[in-house]
Amino acid sequence: MLFGDSGKWRANAFRQIPQIVEDEAFWQTIRDCLASLPSNLADVFMLSVLEEINSEEICKVLEISASNLWVRLHRARLGLAKCVSEKWSTDGKV
């Protein structure tokens, strides 16, 4: 687990990251969690984080303001963090 019972990062959380990003179960959890988000949140997250498209281009494509983009990204990250923390753990239990 990346977070302890207090909700704070565990001391060894960052040492686990190289193994985590190579774990297929992790990526399946990310895909499942993205699919569970409202499409307007999942879309901006995928375009910004996974596709690495700059914010100006995303705003043009989606016809939204920069402020709205940042709000959507924030909500998407919160939703993903909650979903991933509920559905996936670093000890191999999904």
PDB file of C-alpha atoms in Angstrom:
ATOM      1  CA  MET A   1       0.000   0.000   0.000  1.00  0.00           C
ATOM      2  CA  LEU A   2       1.171   3.503  -0.725  1.00  0.00           C
ATOM      3  CA  PHE A   3      -0.707   5.121   2.166  1.00  0.00           C
ATOM      4  CA  GLY A   4      -0.850   4.200   5.839  1.00  0.00           C
ATOM      5  CA  ASP A   5      -3.944   4.140   8.050  1.00  0.00           C
ATOM      6  CA  SER A   6      -3.480   7.848   8.755  1.00  0.00           C
ATOM      7  CA  GLY A   7      -3.803   8.620   5.050  1.00  0.00           C
ATOM      8  CA  LYS A   8      -0.163   9.729   4.793  1.00  0.00           C
ATOM      9  CA  TRP A   9       2.475   8.259   2.503  1.00  0.00           C
ATOM     10  CA  ARG A  10       4.192   5.156   3.853  1.00  0.00           C
ATOM     11  CA  ALA A  11       7.938   5.577   4.324  1.00  0.00           C
ATOM     12  CA  ASN A  12       8.780   3.074   1.575  1.00  0.00           C
ATOM     13  CA  ALA A  13       6.099   4.152  -0.910  1.00  0.00           C
ATOM     14  CA  PHE A  14       8.445   5.742  -3.424  1.00  0.00           C
ATOM     15  CA  ARG A  15      10.939   2.870  -3.392  1.00  0.00           C
ATOM     16  CA  GLN A  16       8.158   0.682  -4.795  1.00  0.00           C
ATOM     17  CA  ILE A  17       7.341   2.858  -7.807  1.00  0.00           C
ATOM     18  CA  PRO A  18       9.640   1.120 -10.365  1.00  0.00           C
ATOM     19  CA  GLN A  19       7.999  -2.215  -9.585  1.00  0.00           C
ATOM     20  CA  ILE A  20       4.515  -0.700  -9.554  1.00  0.00           C
ATOM     21  CA  VAL A  21       4.699   0.806 -13.058  1.00  0.00           C
ATOM     22  CA  GLU A  22       5.737  -2.577 -14.466  1.00  0.00           C
ATOM     23  CA  ASP A  23       2.853  -4.387 -12.752  1.00  0.00           C
ATOM     24  CA  GLU A  24       0.079  -5.306 -15.215  1.00  0.00           C
ATOM     25  CA  ALA A  25      -2.439  -5.481 -12.340  1.00  0.00           C
ATOM     26  CA  PHE A  26      -1.692  -1.822 -11.584  1.00  0.00           C
ATOM     27  CA  TRP A  27      -2.369  -0.767 -15.184  1.00  0.00           C
ATOM     28  CA  GLN A  28      -5.552  -2.831 -15.333  1.00  0.00           C
ATOM     29  CA  THR A  29      -6.707  -1.069 -12.170  1.00  0.00           C
ATOM     30  CA  ILE A  30      -5.908   2.318 -13.747  1.00  0.00           C
ATOM     31  CA  ARG A  31      -7.914   1.367 -16.854  1.00  0.00           C
ATOM     32  CA  ASP A  32     -10.842   0.170 -14.734  1.00  0.00           C
ATOM     33  CA  CYS A  33     -10.756   3.310 -12.599  1.00  0.00           C
ATOM     34  CA  LEU A  34     -10.573   5.586 -15.641  1.00  0.00           C
ATOM     35  CA  ALA A  35     -13.585   3.780 -17.078  1.00  0.00           C
ATOM     36  CA  SER A  36     -15.496   4.443 -13.860  1.00  0.00           C
ATOM     37  CA  LEU A  37     -14.936   8.221 -14.036  1.00  0.00           C
ATOM     38  CA  PRO A  38     -17.392  10.511 -15.814  1.00  0.00           C
ATOM     39  CA  SER A  39     -16.204  10.827 -19.424  1.00  0.00           C
ATOM     40  CA  ASN A  40     -15.492  14.567 -19.150  1.00  0.00           C
ATOM     41  CA  LEU A  41     -12.989  13.825 -16.354  1.00  0.00           C
ATOM     42  CA  ALA A  42     -11.473  10.711 -17.904  1.00  0.00           C
ATOM     43  CA  ASP A  43     -11.008  12.486 -21.241  1.00  0.00           C
ATOM     44  CA  VAL A  44      -8.988  15.391 -19.840  1.00  0.00           C
ATOM     45  CA  PHE A  45      -6.870  13.042 -17.719  1.00  0.00           C
ATOM     46  CA  MET A  46      -6.071  10.775 -20.664  1.00  0.00           C
ATOM     47  CA  LEU A  47      -5.289  13.691 -22.979  1.00  0.00           C
ATOM     48  CA  SER A  48      -3.146  15.542 -20.452  1.00  0.00           C
ATOM     49  CA  VAL A  49      -1.385  12.771 -18.555  1.00  0.00           C
ATOM     50  CA  LEU A  50      -1.358   9.728 -20.811  1.00  0.00           C
ATOM     51  CA  GLU A  51      -1.257  11.404 -24.243  1.00  0.00           C
ATOM     52  CA  GLU A  52       0.853  14.345 -22.954  1.00  0.00           C
ATOM     53  CA  ILE A  53      -1.071  16.906 -24.992  1.00  0.00           C
ATOM     54  CA  ASN A  54      -0.519  20.470 -23.804  1.00  0.00           C
ATOM     55  CA  SER A  55      -3.297  22.254 -21.969  1.00  0.00           C
ATOM     56  CA  GLU A  56      -3.865  24.879 -24.664  1.00  0.00           C
ATOM     57  CA  GLU A  57      -4.545  22.196 -27.278  1.00  0.00           C
ATOM     58  CA  ILE A  58      -6.842  20.251 -24.930  1.00  0.00           C
ATOM     59  CA  CYS A  59      -8.873  23.389 -24.271  1.00  0.00           C
ATOM     60  CA  LYS A  60      -9.244  24.004 -28.018  1.00  0.00           C
ATOM     61  CA  VAL A  61     -10.245  20.413 -28.787  1.00  0.00           C
ATOM     62  CA  LEU A  62     -12.741  20.154 -25.926  1.00  0.00           C
ATOM     63  CA  GLU A  63     -13.855  23.788 -26.209  1.00  0.00           C
ATOM     64  CA  ILE A  64     -13.334  24.488 -22.513  1.00  0.00           C
ATOM     65  CA  SER A  65     -11.538  27.218 -20.586  1.00  0.00           C
ATOM     66  CA  ALA A  66      -8.169  26.674 -18.941  1.00  0.00           C
ATOM     67  CA  SER A  67      -9.838  27.036 -15.534  1.00  0.00           C
ATOM     68  CA  ASN A  68     -12.326  24.328 -16.390  1.00  0.00           C
ATOM     69  CA  LEU A  69      -9.518  22.060 -17.605  1.00  0.00           C
ATOM     70  CA  TRP A  70      -7.666  22.387 -14.279  1.00  0.00           C
ATOM     71  CA  VAL A  71     -10.840  21.729 -12.297  1.00  0.00           C
ATOM     72  CA  ARG A  72     -11.548  18.610 -14.352  1.00  0.00           C
ATOM     73  CA  LEU A  73      -7.963  17.379 -13.972  1.00  0.00           C
ATOM     74  CA  HIS A  74      -8.128  17.916 -10.225  1.00  0.00           C
ATOM     75  CA  ARG A  75     -11.399  16.006  -9.957  1.00  0.00           C
ATOM     76  CA  ALA A  76     -10.078  13.222 -12.192  1.00  0.00           C
ATOM     77  CA  ARG A  77      -6.959  12.835 -10.042  1.00  0.00           C
ATOM     78  CA  LEU A  78      -9.025  12.735  -6.863  1.00  0.00           C
ATOM     79  CA  GLY A  79     -11.366  10.154  -8.351  1.00  0.00           C
ATOM     80  CA  LEU A  80      -8.501   8.013  -9.612  1.00  0.00           C
ATOM     81  CA  ALA A  81      -6.648   8.206  -6.308  1.00  0.00           C
ATOM     82  CA  LYS A  82      -9.745   7.103  -4.413  1.00  0.00           C
ATOM     83  CA  CYS A  83     -10.542   4.298  -6.835  1.00  0.00           C
ATOM     84  CA  VAL A  84      -6.975   2.983  -7.046  1.00  0.00           C
ATOM     85  CA  SER A  85      -6.535   3.070  -3.270  1.00  0.00           C
ATOM     86  CA  GLU A  86      -9.729   1.019  -2.899  1.00  0.00           C
ATOM     87  CA  LYS A  87      -9.052  -1.508  -5.679  1.00  0.00           C
ATOM     88  CA  TRP A  88      -5.313  -2.097  -5.768  1.00  0.00           C
ATOM     89  CA  SER A  89      -2.509  -2.730  -3.324  1.00  0.00           C
ATOM     90  CA  THR A  90       1.242  -3.183  -3.696  1.00  0.00           C
ATOM     91  CA  ASP A  91       1.168  -6.594  -2.027  1.00  0.00           C
ATOM     92  CA  GLY A  92      -0.442  -8.112  -5.120  1.00  0.00           C
ATOM     93  CA  LYS A  93      -4.003  -8.166  -3.796  1.00  0.00           C
ATOM     94  CA  VAL A  94      -6.488  -6.506  -6.075  1.00  0.00           C
TER      95      VAL A  94
END
